[in-house]
Structure formats: C-alpha cells, structure tokens
Coordinates of C-alpha atoms and ligand atoms in Angstrom, one line a residue:
M4 CA 133.9 -147.9 156.3
E5 CA 131.5 -145.8 158.4
T6 CA 128.7 -147.7 160.1
L7 CA 125.3 -146.3 160.4
Q8 CA 124.6 -145.6 164.1
P9 CA 120.7 -146.1 165.2
P10 CA 119.0 -142.7 165.7
A11 CA 119.6 -141.4 169.6
H12 CA 116.0 -141.8 170.5
L13 CA 116.0 -145.5 170.1
K14 CA 117.0 -146.6 173.8
S15 CA 116.7 -150.2 174.3
R16 CA 118.7 -152.7 172.6
R17 CA 115.7 -154.6 171.2
Q18 CA 114.7 -151.1 169.2
K19 CA 118.4 -150.9 168.1
E20 CA 118.3 -154.4 166.8
M21 CA 115.1 -153.8 165.1
W22 CA 116.3 -150.5 163.5
K23 CA 119.3 -152.5 162.2
R24 CA 117.2 -155.3 160.9
Q25 CA 114.8 -152.9 159.2
L26 CA 117.5 -150.9 157.6
L27 CA 119.0 -154.3 155.9
Q28 CA 115.7 -154.9 154.6
N29 CA 115.2 -151.9 153.2
V30 CA 118.9 -151.9 151.5
K31 CA 118.1 -155.5 150.3
E32 CA 115.0 -154.3 148.8
R33 CA 116.3 -151.3 146.9
Q34 CA 118.8 -153.5 145.3
K35 CA 116.3 -156.1 144.0
A36 CA 114.2 -153.2 142.7
Q37 CA 116.8 -151.9 141.1
E38 CA 117.8 -155.2 139.5
S39 CA 114.3 -155.8 138.5
Q40 CA 114.2 -152.5 136.8
T41 CA 117.1 -152.9 134.0
P42 CA 115.6 -151.5 130.9
F43 CA 115.4 -154.9 129.3
R44 CA 113.1 -155.8 132.1
I45 CA 111.2 -152.2 131.5
A46 CA 110.5 -153.0 128.0
E47 CA 109.2 -156.6 128.7
R48 CA 106.9 -155.3 131.3
S49 CA 105.7 -152.4 128.9
L50 CA 104.9 -154.7 126.3
Q51 CA 103.1 -157.1 128.1
S52 CA 101.0 -154.2 130.3
K53 CA 97.3 -153.6 128.9
V54 CA 98.0 -149.9 128.9
A55 CA 101.0 -148.0 126.8
T56 CA 103.6 -146.9 128.8
P57 CA 105.6 -144.3 127.7
D58 CA 108.7 -146.5 128.1
R59 CA 107.3 -149.0 125.5
P60 CA 109.4 -149.5 122.6
P61 CA 108.3 -148.9 119.4
V62 CA 107.6 -152.4 117.3
V63 CA 109.8 -152.6 114.1
D64 CA 107.5 -153.9 111.5
F65 CA 110.1 -155.5 108.6
T66 CA 107.2 -156.9 106.8
N67 CA 105.2 -153.7 106.1
L68 CA 107.7 -150.8 106.1
E69 CA 104.7 -148.2 106.0
N70 CA 103.6 -149.1 109.3
N71 CA 106.7 -148.1 111.1
P72 CA 106.6 -144.5 112.5
P73 CA 109.2 -142.2 110.1
E74 CA 112.0 -142.2 113.1
V75 CA 111.8 -146.0 112.8
R76 CA 111.7 -146.3 109.3
A77 CA 114.7 -144.4 108.4
K78 CA 116.8 -147.1 110.5
L79 CA 115.7 -150.2 108.7
I80 CA 117.9 -151.0 105.7
R81 CA 117.1 -153.1 102.7
V82 CA 119.9 -155.9 101.8
E83 CA 120.3 -158.5 99.3
L84 CA 120.6 -161.8 100.1
S85 CA 123.6 -163.6 98.3
H86 CA 121.4 -166.5 97.2
D87 CA 117.9 -167.3 96.3
L88 CA 116.5 -169.7 99.4
R89 CA 114.0 -171.3 97.0
E90 CA 116.6 -172.2 94.6
I91 CA 119.1 -173.5 96.7
C92 CA 116.7 -175.2 99.1
P93 CA 113.2 -176.4 97.9
L94 CA 111.8 -176.7 101.4
F95 CA 111.1 -173.1 101.4
G96 CA 108.4 -174.1 98.8
R97 CA 107.7 -173.4 95.3
T98 CA 109.0 -170.1 93.4
D99 CA 105.7 -168.0 92.2
D100 CA 105.0 -164.6 91.0
D101 CA 105.0 -163.5 94.8
W102 CA 108.4 -164.8 95.3
S103 CA 109.8 -163.4 92.3
K104 CA 108.9 -160.1 93.3
R105 CA 111.0 -160.6 96.5
R106 CA 113.4 -163.1 96.5
S107 CA 116.5 -161.4 97.0
I108 CA 115.1 -159.1 100.2
A109 CA 116.4 -159.3 103.6
Y110 CA 116.8 -156.2 105.9
I111 CA 119.1 -155.0 109.0
H112 CA 118.3 -152.1 111.7
S113 CA 121.0 -149.4 111.7
D114 CA 120.8 -149.7 115.8
I115 CA 121.1 -153.7 115.6
E116 CA 124.5 -154.8 115.2
G117 CA 124.6 -158.2 113.2
L118 CA 121.0 -159.3 113.4
I119 CA 119.8 -160.0 109.4
F120 CA 115.9 -160.4 109.0
I121 CA 114.4 -162.0 106.3
P122 CA 110.3 -161.6 106.0
N123 CA 108.8 -164.9 105.6
P124 CA 110.5 -166.8 102.3
F125 CA 108.4 -170.1 102.9
T126 CA 105.0 -170.6 100.5
E127 CA 102.1 -171.3 103.2
S128 CA 102.5 -175.1 102.1
A129 CA 106.4 -175.3 103.4
Q130 CA 105.2 -173.7 106.5
R131 CA 102.4 -176.2 107.3
Q132 CA 105.2 -178.9 106.5
L133 CA 107.7 -177.3 109.0
I134 CA 104.9 -177.3 111.6
Y135 CA 104.0 -180.9 111.2
N136 CA 107.7 -181.8 111.2
C137 CA 108.3 -179.6 114.7
L138 CA 104.9 -181.4 116.2
Q139 CA 105.0 -185.0 114.6
K140 CA 108.5 -185.4 113.5
Y141 CA 110.5 -183.8 116.2
T142 CA 108.6 -184.2 119.4
Q143 CA 110.0 -188.3 119.1
A144 CA 112.9 -190.0 120.5
P145 CA 115.7 -189.7 120.6
N146 CA 115.1 -185.8 121.1
S147 CA 114.3 -184.9 124.7
S148 CA 111.6 -182.6 125.5
S149 CA 110.4 -180.3 128.5
L150 CA 107.7 -183.2 129.4
D151 CA 110.4 -186.0 129.4
A152 CA 111.8 -185.0 133.1
H153 CA 108.5 -185.0 134.6
Y154 CA 106.0 -187.6 132.5
E155 CA 106.6 -191.1 131.4
V156 CA 106.1 -189.7 127.7
P157 CA 106.7 -193.1 125.5
A158 CA 109.5 -192.6 122.6
E159 CA 106.7 -192.4 120.1
G160 CA 106.4 -188.6 121.6
V161 CA 103.6 -186.8 123.0
W162 CA 102.0 -185.6 119.6
N163 CA 101.7 -188.9 118.1
L164 CA 100.2 -190.2 121.5
Y165 CA 97.4 -186.8 121.3
T166 CA 96.7 -187.8 117.6
K167 CA 95.9 -191.5 118.4
S168 CA 93.9 -190.2 121.0
R169 CA 91.9 -187.8 118.6
R170 CA 91.4 -191.4 116.4
C171 CA 89.8 -193.0 119.4
A172 CA 86.3 -192.7 119.0
S173 CA 84.5 -190.8 121.7
N174 CA 83.3 -194.4 122.9
E175 CA 86.3 -195.9 122.8
D176 CA 88.5 -196.3 125.8
D177 CA 91.8 -194.6 125.4
S178 CA 92.8 -194.8 129.2
Q179 CA 96.0 -196.9 127.5
L180 CA 97.1 -193.6 126.4
L181 CA 97.1 -191.7 129.5
I182 CA 100.5 -190.7 130.7
S183 CA 101.5 -190.7 134.4
R184 CA 103.3 -188.1 136.2
K185 CA 106.9 -189.2 137.3
S186 CA 107.6 -189.1 141.1
R187 CA 111.1 -187.7 141.1
S188 CA 112.7 -185.7 138.2
N189 CA 115.2 -186.9 136.0
N190 CA 118.1 -188.0 138.2
G191 CA 118.4 -184.8 139.7
Q192 CA 118.7 -183.0 136.0
K193 CA 117.1 -179.5 136.9
I194 CA 115.3 -179.2 133.7
P195 CA 113.0 -176.6 133.6
E196 CA 109.1 -177.2 133.1
S197 CA 107.4 -174.6 132.4
A198 CA 106.8 -172.1 135.6
D199 CA 110.2 -171.4 136.4
P200 CA 112.5 -170.4 133.8
Y201 CA 115.9 -170.7 135.2
D202 CA 116.0 -173.0 138.6
A203 CA 114.5 -176.3 139.2
P204 CA 110.8 -177.3 137.8
S205 CA 108.2 -175.4 139.8
T206 CA 104.7 -177.6 140.5
S207 CA 103.8 -175.1 143.6
G208 CA 101.7 -172.6 141.6
Q209 CA 104.4 -169.8 143.1
Q210 CA 105.7 -167.7 140.1
S211 CA 109.2 -167.5 140.1
T212 CA 111.1 -164.6 141.3
S213 CA 114.5 -165.7 139.9
I214 CA 113.8 -163.8 136.2
E215 CA 117.2 -161.6 136.4
K216 CA 119.4 -164.8 136.5
D217 CA 121.7 -165.3 133.9
P218 CA 120.6 -168.4 132.4
D219 CA 122.4 -169.6 129.1
I220 CA 119.2 -171.1 127.1
A221 CA 116.4 -169.9 129.3
D222 CA 113.0 -171.7 129.5
I223 CA 109.4 -170.6 128.4
K224 CA 107.7 -169.0 131.6
S225 CA 104.1 -170.1 131.3
E226 CA 101.2 -170.2 133.7
P227 CA 102.1 -172.3 136.5
S228 CA 101.1 -175.8 136.8
L229 CA 99.0 -177.4 139.6
H230 CA 99.6 -181.2 139.4
K231 CA 99.1 -183.6 141.9
P232 CA 102.2 -186.2 141.9
S233 CA 100.2 -189.4 140.8
E234 CA 98.0 -187.7 138.5
L235 CA 97.5 -189.5 135.2
L236 CA 97.1 -187.3 131.8
H237 CA 95.6 -187.3 128.6
P238 CA 97.7 -186.5 125.9
S239 CA 95.5 -183.6 125.0
E240 CA 96.5 -181.9 128.2
L241 CA 99.9 -182.4 128.0
I242 CA 100.3 -181.4 124.4
R243 CA 99.6 -177.8 125.6
K244 CA 102.3 -178.2 128.1
L245 CA 105.3 -179.2 125.7
R246 CA 107.7 -176.1 125.9
W247 CA 110.5 -177.2 124.1
V248 CA 112.5 -180.2 122.1
S249 CA 116.1 -180.2 121.7
L250 CA 117.5 -181.2 118.6
G251 CA 120.9 -182.5 117.4
Y252 CA 123.3 -182.7 120.5
Q253 CA 121.0 -182.7 123.3
Y254 CA 120.9 -179.8 125.7
N255 CA 122.5 -180.3 129.4
W256 CA 120.2 -178.0 131.4
S257 CA 122.1 -178.4 134.6
E258 CA 125.5 -178.0 133.1
K259 CA 123.9 -175.3 130.7
T260 CA 126.4 -177.2 127.9
Y261 CA 125.7 -179.9 125.6
F262 CA 125.8 -183.9 125.6
F263 CA 128.8 -184.0 123.7
D264 CA 128.6 -187.9 123.8
R265 CA 125.3 -188.1 122.5
P266 CA 126.0 -186.7 118.6
I267 CA 122.2 -186.7 117.5
P268 CA 122.1 -185.5 114.0
V269 CA 119.8 -182.3 113.5
P270 CA 116.8 -183.7 111.6
E271 CA 117.5 -183.6 107.6
E272 CA 115.1 -180.9 106.7
A273 CA 116.0 -178.3 109.8
A274 CA 119.6 -178.7 108.7
K275 CA 119.0 -178.0 105.2
L276 CA 116.7 -175.1 105.6
S277 CA 119.4 -173.3 108.0
I278 CA 122.6 -174.2 105.6
A279 CA 120.7 -172.0 102.9
I280 CA 119.9 -169.5 105.5
A281 CA 123.6 -169.0 106.4
K282 CA 124.6 -169.2 102.7
A283 CA 122.0 -166.5 101.8
V284 CA 123.1 -163.8 104.8
E285 CA 126.7 -164.5 104.3
G286 CA 128.7 -161.1 102.7
I287 CA 125.5 -159.2 104.4
G288 CA 126.7 -156.3 106.4
Y289 CA 125.5 -152.6 107.1
R290 CA 127.6 -150.2 104.9
Q291 CA 127.9 -146.8 105.0
D292 CA 130.0 -144.3 102.4
D293 CA 133.4 -145.3 104.1
G294 CA 132.9 -149.0 104.4
F295 CA 131.0 -151.6 106.0
R296 CA 130.1 -150.7 109.9
W297 CA 129.5 -154.5 110.3
Q298 CA 129.5 -157.4 107.9
N299 CA 128.7 -161.2 108.2
N300 CA 131.5 -163.1 107.2
Y301 CA 130.9 -166.3 108.3
K302 CA 131.1 -168.7 105.1
G303 CA 127.6 -170.3 104.4
D304 CA 129.7 -173.4 103.2
N305 CA 131.4 -173.8 106.7
Y306 CA 128.0 -173.7 108.6
A307 CA 127.3 -177.1 110.5
P308 CA 124.1 -177.1 111.8
E309 CA 124.7 -179.4 115.0
A310 CA 122.0 -178.7 117.7
G311 CA 118.6 -177.0 117.7
I312 CA 115.5 -176.0 120.4
V313 CA 112.0 -176.0 119.0
N314 CA 110.1 -173.7 121.3
Y315 CA 106.5 -173.9 121.5
Y316 CA 104.4 -171.0 123.0
Q317 CA 100.9 -171.0 124.5
L318 CA 99.3 -167.6 124.1
K319 CA 100.4 -166.5 127.5
D320 CA 103.7 -167.9 127.4
T321 CA 106.9 -165.9 127.8
L322 CA 110.6 -166.1 127.1
M323 CA 112.7 -164.0 129.7
A324 CA 115.8 -162.3 128.3
H325 CA 118.7 -164.6 127.9
V326 CA 121.8 -164.9 125.9
D327 CA 122.4 -168.3 124.1
R328 CA 126.3 -169.0 125.2
S329 CA 126.6 -172.6 125.4
E330 CA 127.7 -173.2 121.5
L331 CA 131.6 -173.3 121.5
N332 CA 131.4 -171.4 118.1
M333 CA 129.6 -167.9 119.0
E334 CA 131.0 -167.0 115.1
A335 CA 128.4 -168.9 113.2
P336 CA 125.0 -167.3 113.0
L337 CA 121.7 -168.4 115.1
I338 CA 119.3 -169.5 112.5
S339 CA 115.9 -168.8 114.1
M340 CA 112.5 -169.3 112.3
S341 CA 109.0 -168.0 113.7
L342 CA 105.4 -170.1 113.0
G343 CA 102.0 -169.7 114.1
H344 CA 101.2 -166.8 115.7
K345 CA 102.7 -163.2 115.8
C346 CA 104.8 -162.0 118.8
I347 CA 106.8 -159.5 119.9
Y348 CA 110.8 -160.4 120.1
L349 CA 113.1 -158.0 122.1
I350 CA 116.8 -157.9 121.3
G351 CA 119.2 -155.7 123.1
E352 CA 122.9 -156.2 123.5
Q353 CA 125.3 -157.5 125.8
T354 CA 123.8 -156.8 128.9
R355 CA 120.5 -156.1 130.1
D356 CA 121.1 -152.5 131.1
I357 CA 120.9 -151.3 127.2
K358 CA 117.3 -150.5 126.2
P359 CA 116.1 -153.3 123.7
H360 CA 114.4 -152.6 120.4
A361 CA 111.0 -154.5 120.1
I362 CA 110.2 -156.6 116.3
L363 CA 107.3 -158.0 115.1
L364 CA 107.6 -161.9 114.0
Q365 CA 105.1 -163.3 111.8
S366 CA 104.7 -166.8 110.7
G367 CA 107.6 -168.0 108.1
D368 CA 109.9 -164.8 109.4
V369 CA 113.6 -165.9 109.5
M370 CA 116.2 -164.3 111.9
A371 CA 119.8 -164.9 111.3
M372 CA 121.7 -163.5 114.6
T373 CA 125.3 -163.2 113.5
G374 CA 128.3 -160.7 114.8
A375 CA 127.3 -158.9 117.8
S376 CA 123.7 -159.9 118.0
R377 CA 124.8 -163.7 118.2
S378 CA 125.4 -162.8 122.1
A379 CA 122.8 -160.1 122.7
F380 CA 120.4 -160.5 125.5
H381 CA 116.8 -161.5 123.8
G382 CA 113.6 -163.0 124.6
V383 CA 110.0 -163.0 124.0
P384 CA 107.4 -160.9 126.1
K385 CA 104.3 -161.1 124.4
I386 CA 102.7 -163.9 122.1
L387 CA 99.8 -162.3 119.8
D388 CA 96.5 -163.9 119.4
D389 CA 96.9 -163.2 115.7
G390 CA 97.8 -165.9 113.6
P391 CA 97.7 -166.5 109.5
S392 CA 94.2 -168.2 108.0
F393 CA 96.3 -170.5 105.6
L394 CA 96.9 -172.6 108.9
Q395 CA 93.9 -172.7 110.1
P396 CA 91.7 -176.0 110.8
G397 CA 89.8 -176.8 107.8
T398 CA 92.8 -175.9 105.3
I399 CA 93.0 -178.5 102.5
D400 CA 96.5 -179.6 102.3
E401 CA 97.4 -182.7 100.3
N402 CA 100.4 -183.6 101.7
I403 CA 98.9 -183.3 105.1
P404 CA 95.9 -185.1 105.1
D405 CA 95.1 -184.8 108.8
W406 CA 96.0 -180.8 109.1
D407 CA 93.0 -180.2 110.8
V408 CA 94.9 -181.3 114.0
Y409 CA 97.7 -179.5 113.3
G410 CA 95.8 -176.3 112.6
E411 CA 93.9 -176.5 115.8
Y412 CA 97.0 -176.8 118.0
V413 CA 98.6 -173.8 115.7
S414 CA 95.6 -171.6 116.0
K415 CA 96.7 -171.4 119.7
A416 CA 100.2 -171.2 119.4
R417 CA 103.5 -170.1 118.2
I418 CA 106.7 -172.3 117.4
N419 CA 110.1 -171.3 117.1
L420 CA 112.4 -173.3 115.6
N421 CA 116.0 -172.4 115.9
I422 CA 119.3 -174.0 114.7
R423 CA 122.9 -173.6 116.1
Q424 CA 126.6 -174.5 115.3
V425 CA 127.9 -175.9 118.3
N426 CA 131.7 -176.7 117.6
V427 CA 134.2 -174.3 115.8
D428 CA 134.5 -174.4 112.4
S429 CA 137.2 -176.9 111.7
S430 CA 138.4 -175.1 108.3
S431 CA 139.0 -171.8 110.3
T432 CA 141.4 -173.6 113.0
Ligands
SIN515 C1 115.0 -168.4 121.6 O1 115.6 -167.2 122.0 O2 115.1 -169.4 122.4 C2 113.8 -168.3 121.0 C3 113.3 -166.9 120.4 C4 112.1 -166.9 119.8 O3 110.8 -168.0 120.0 O4 111.6 -166.5 118.5

C-alpha cells in the first residue's frame, strides 16, 4: 500500500511528525462524521431539529389517514384483524358504538415489511388501568428497574414511595421516605441509568458520544444527571428519573441477554393483552394480485409472553436506534403498546444505512413487529408535548380513586409497554 509522504516544504522531523498526526486526526474525524451520518441518524436529527429540514421523513399518521400527504396515503393498507380484541380480552375495555365501527381495523405500510399497526383498541378507562399497572404494580420487586443499580430503592418500588410521600401532609416529616444513592454500581454490572444509552451509567454531565454502537436493547437517553455521590433523593425527584422496568425474565444489561435462571412470570394483564394481540395479527400480511409479499404466520396460540420492558419517557427523552435481538426466538412478534404523550417513532431495516420511516404513535396505539420488522432498527427520537385529556389529573375514574397522581405523572410523560417471547416455540422444534 502506498504511504503518503509529507510535502517537500516540510523540512524538520518535528514538522513531518505534526503533519502525519494531523493527517491521522483528519481521517479519524472524517470516519466519525461518516458513521454518525447514517440515514437513520440523519432522520433522528431532522425530527429533533426545531426547523424542518429537507431530509425530514414524513410522519405517517395511521389514525387519521387524511392527515397524510397523497404519496404516503397511497402506501397505507387497511387489513382485517383475525379476532376482535375486546371480545377475546376484556382488558381492552368494553365494546361500545365507537369500537363496533372499527373493531377489526389494522394497517400496514407497503414499504415496512412485517409491521402491523392497530390504532388504539383500548377504552379510555382501560388505558388508565394499564398506566396504573405500569406505574404502581410493575415498578415493584421482583422486577428490576433502571434505578436499582444506582439508588437504594425498597422492594415496594419508587412509585409506592412517591404516592406515600404525596399522602404525607406538608407539615409531616417524610425523611424516612428519602432514597440514598448507592456509592458503587450493582456488582460491576453495566446497567444504563439514563444519560448514556450504551455505556456505563454517566453521572458526569457529559453527553454520550457512543450512540452509534450496536446495543441489543438501548436505554432511553435523557438529560444528564448531576448528582453528588452521597445525595438523598426525595421520591418525587426519583420518579422522574425512572427510565425502564424489566418484566418476566429479567434483562442482563452487561451480557445483553436474559437471566434465564430467574424465570419470573410476565404480569398477568400484560401477558393477556399481548397474547390477544398476537392472536389478532395472525395471518395478516401484504397481499398483491399474485399473492402475499409477506405474511405473519406466527400462531397466536403458540405465543408465550416471557419478557418485557416498560419504558418511561419524560418530554426530553429519546431512545436511540437499536434492534432487540437478545431473544432466542426472533420469529414471534414483539408487541408494543403506547400510553400517554404522543411520540414520533422511527423504524428502518436491518442496518442504519437505510432511511427509516417515521410514525406518529398516540396513547393506546399498538404495534406488532413481525417478520422482517422484528429485527429492524427502531427508536424514538421525539416525545411530543401532547397527551389526551382523559388522562389528565382531575379525571374521575371509579377504579382508580387516586387517579390525580397518575394523571399528573402522565401529563408530562409517555410510557411504552413491550412484550416479547424469549424462547423458541416448543411446538415448532
Ligand atoms: C423500544 O423499542 O424498546 C421502545 C419503543 C417505544 O417506546 O415505542
């Protein structure tokens, strides 16, 4: 290989050394710039930018089809669910007139292979119930959370501590509810906290530059935290730092696999919802005159919800592009449910080098990642400051008398509940 020689006007050894060093530096910088300019990254940046740039992808709206420009609208295909979700699972809520009109509707996009979108099948109260579960029930032991590695969170979980602190009258001493920060992280396990999605937790206030690494499950990227090691935190501060909870088989962030020796069942309601969705999307595909381009043939009856992640997003949080590939079973659909604020979701293909599609997700929307989309890069570059009125504090919910405290949280947040099958389907082996 030909080696570049310093220009003739550089005479001294020092000058020649500096020239070489500069050359190397330029090459490195060029490489870095190229890596961080994948089409996926460009789309993320353009959606985060305040000004619309020409490379911003159109945001597909599956709920109001008339909101899409004609060229996007032409790619959205209505498909029929194979089961009525509310009939096979009462946790979606009770059938009403609104539901009767849309009970079987789902959509696919002709350019997004395998992704099945179900516009909000939940009633308003069913959504509130699911939010209650994600905050009150799923944040408790034995489920681990993003806080556990860094804070001494008791088994009852940060949400219960937070609601206790809210119940304390303002003149009462609630110092017994304060949570201390751990001095060292959890047995050296690299568990992402918030600021750095792919490396060890960052508390330095430095923004991560490692966003182009290849994580199996990415952590939500948040505003950096600036804590002193010995700090005691009030639950009201800590609750807004919660980023994820692991359900079912607990996720081992260091090894990018599951703790197979800790088979904790996925909570019953989340399991039932995901099974119903897996059944309803069975057989859905993209059909053209000469047959199916793709079809989800995973048998809903074989779907076994074995793990899940609840992601909690504050308004400035983002989730960088990643592929969920820690499951031994990549054939079973990954079921994803959105609650609270709207967001823009990006989904591409098997590399970041392909321009992704942007989708608007609203509270209650459900997606099934089947087939090719199951191993596609995806992420959440933007949470929109726009949530539904029926989740606001002040809403009366006879099943959740203290809804106000949930409503307050979710009026500034988005929650995503996603469920996966981990093991291969025993009937297929
Ligand atoms: C994920 O990919 O883990 C979550 C996606 C979402 O928040 O919708």
